[in-house]
Amino acid sequence: MTAPVIRPLAAVHLREALTAAADGHAPEALAALMHIDNESWQAITGRLAALGTDLLDVLATTANGGTTP
């Protein structure tokens, strides 16, 4: 079985979500995240876990201007 991959469009949606979070636009961040496909979600969460974090922490840090809440 091959490892899940982050599809290019999912990467765009993730970038849009992080940008929206950084700008304080939570509804737009959520909308962008809702467009990410399941396989890409698995790949994103797997890569973040390997870095010792998760998406909620990344979004919170982004929303706080790059500082840990």
PDB file of C-alpha atoms in Angstrom:
ATOM      1  CA  MET A   1       0.000   0.000   0.000  1.00  0.00           C
ATOM      2  CA  THR A   2       1.356   3.411  -0.919  1.00  0.00           C
ATOM      3  CA  ALA A   3       1.468   6.268   1.535  1.00  0.00           C
ATOM      4  CA  PRO A   4      -1.208   8.953   1.112  1.00  0.00           C
ATOM      5  CA  VAL A   5      -0.138  11.982  -0.880  1.00  0.00           C
ATOM      6  CA  ILE A   6      -1.139  15.616  -0.695  1.00  0.00           C
ATOM      7  CA  ARG A   7      -2.751  16.468  -4.002  1.00  0.00           C
ATOM      8  CA  PRO A   8      -1.831  19.846  -5.511  1.00  0.00           C
ATOM      9  CA  LEU A   9      -5.342  21.250  -5.118  1.00  0.00           C
ATOM     10  CA  ALA A  10      -5.389  20.178  -1.466  1.00  0.00           C
ATOM     11  CA  ALA A  11      -2.107  22.010  -0.938  1.00  0.00           C
ATOM     12  CA  VAL A  12      -3.721  25.140  -2.397  1.00  0.00           C
ATOM     13  CA  HIS A  13      -6.698  24.768  -0.064  1.00  0.00           C
ATOM     14  CA  LEU A  14      -4.395  24.293   2.918  1.00  0.00           C
ATOM     15  CA  ARG A  15      -2.450  27.423   1.975  1.00  0.00           C
ATOM     16  CA  GLU A  16      -5.739  29.340   1.608  1.00  0.00           C
ATOM     17  CA  ALA A  17      -6.827  28.116   5.049  1.00  0.00           C
ATOM     18  CA  LEU A  18      -3.568  29.199   6.662  1.00  0.00           C
ATOM     19  CA  THR A  19      -3.712  32.588   4.949  1.00  0.00           C
ATOM     20  CA  ALA A  20      -7.311  33.104   6.075  1.00  0.00           C
ATOM     21  CA  ALA A  21      -6.398  32.087   9.640  1.00  0.00           C
ATOM     22  CA  ALA A  22      -3.477  34.529   9.632  1.00  0.00           C
ATOM     23  CA  ASP A  23      -5.858  37.274   8.481  1.00  0.00           C
ATOM     24  CA  GLY A  24      -8.366  36.421  11.234  1.00  0.00           C
ATOM     25  CA  HIS A  25     -10.980  35.040   8.844  1.00  0.00           C
ATOM     26  CA  ALA A  26     -12.027  31.795  10.533  1.00  0.00           C
ATOM     27  CA  PRO A  27     -15.054  31.074   8.286  1.00  0.00           C
ATOM     28  CA  GLU A  28     -12.889  31.310   5.170  1.00  0.00           C
ATOM     29  CA  ALA A  29     -10.245  29.098   6.782  1.00  0.00           C
ATOM     30  CA  LEU A  30     -12.846  26.473   7.589  1.00  0.00           C
ATOM     31  CA  ALA A  31     -14.326  26.657   4.082  1.00  0.00           C
ATOM     32  CA  ALA A  32     -10.889  26.067   2.536  1.00  0.00           C
ATOM     33  CA  LEU A  33     -10.236  23.100   4.821  1.00  0.00           C
ATOM     34  CA  MET A  34     -13.599  21.563   3.914  1.00  0.00           C
ATOM     35  CA  HIS A  35     -12.440  21.264   0.292  1.00  0.00           C
ATOM     36  CA  ILE A  36      -9.503  18.959   1.101  1.00  0.00           C
ATOM     37  CA  ASP A  37      -9.987  15.351  -0.015  1.00  0.00           C
ATOM     38  CA  ASN A  38      -9.670  12.437   2.408  1.00  0.00           C
ATOM     39  CA  GLU A  39      -6.371  11.039   1.091  1.00  0.00           C
ATOM     40  CA  SER A  40      -4.757  14.470   1.287  1.00  0.00           C
ATOM     41  CA  TRP A  41      -6.115  14.885   4.838  1.00  0.00           C
ATOM     42  CA  GLN A  42      -4.428  11.651   5.822  1.00  0.00           C
ATOM     43  CA  ALA A  43      -1.153  12.805   4.274  1.00  0.00           C
ATOM     44  CA  ILE A  44      -1.353  16.243   5.911  1.00  0.00           C
ATOM     45  CA  THR A  45      -2.094  14.871   9.360  1.00  0.00           C
ATOM     46  CA  GLY A  46       0.609  12.234   8.966  1.00  0.00           C
ATOM     47  CA  ARG A  47       3.238  14.797   8.029  1.00  0.00           C
ATOM     48  CA  LEU A  48       2.221  17.140  10.826  1.00  0.00           C
ATOM     49  CA  ALA A  49       2.357  14.263  13.323  1.00  0.00           C
ATOM     50  CA  ALA A  50       5.876  13.458  12.125  1.00  0.00           C
ATOM     51  CA  LEU A  51       6.739  17.075  12.966  1.00  0.00           C
ATOM     52  CA  GLY A  52       5.198  16.693  16.425  1.00  0.00           C
ATOM     53  CA  THR A  53       2.155  18.875  15.836  1.00  0.00           C
ATOM     54  CA  ASP A  54      -1.362  18.793  14.418  1.00  0.00           C
ATOM     55  CA  LEU A  55      -3.528  21.009  12.246  1.00  0.00           C
ATOM     56  CA  LEU A  56      -5.229  22.740  15.173  1.00  0.00           C
ATOM     57  CA  ASP A  57      -1.863  23.812  16.570  1.00  0.00           C
ATOM     58  CA  VAL A  58      -0.697  25.002  13.158  1.00  0.00           C
ATOM     59  CA  LEU A  59      -3.881  27.034  12.641  1.00  0.00           C
ATOM     60  CA  ALA A  60      -3.676  28.525  16.139  1.00  0.00           C
ATOM     61  CA  THR A  61      -0.030  29.451  15.646  1.00  0.00           C
ATOM     62  CA  THR A  62      -0.813  30.972  12.260  1.00  0.00           C
ATOM     63  CA  ALA A  63      -3.726  32.951  13.685  1.00  0.00           C
ATOM     64  CA  ASN A  64      -1.432  34.285  16.424  1.00  0.00           C
ATOM     65  CA  GLY A  65       1.102  35.650  13.971  1.00  0.00           C
ATOM     66  CA  GLY A  66       3.468  32.715  14.236  1.00  0.00           C
ATOM     67  CA  THR A  67       3.665  32.541  18.013  1.00  0.00           C
ATOM     68  CA  THR A  68       2.424  29.643  20.079  1.00  0.00           C
ATOM     69  CA  PRO A  69      -0.849  30.509  21.832  1.00  0.00           C
TER      70      PRO A  69
END
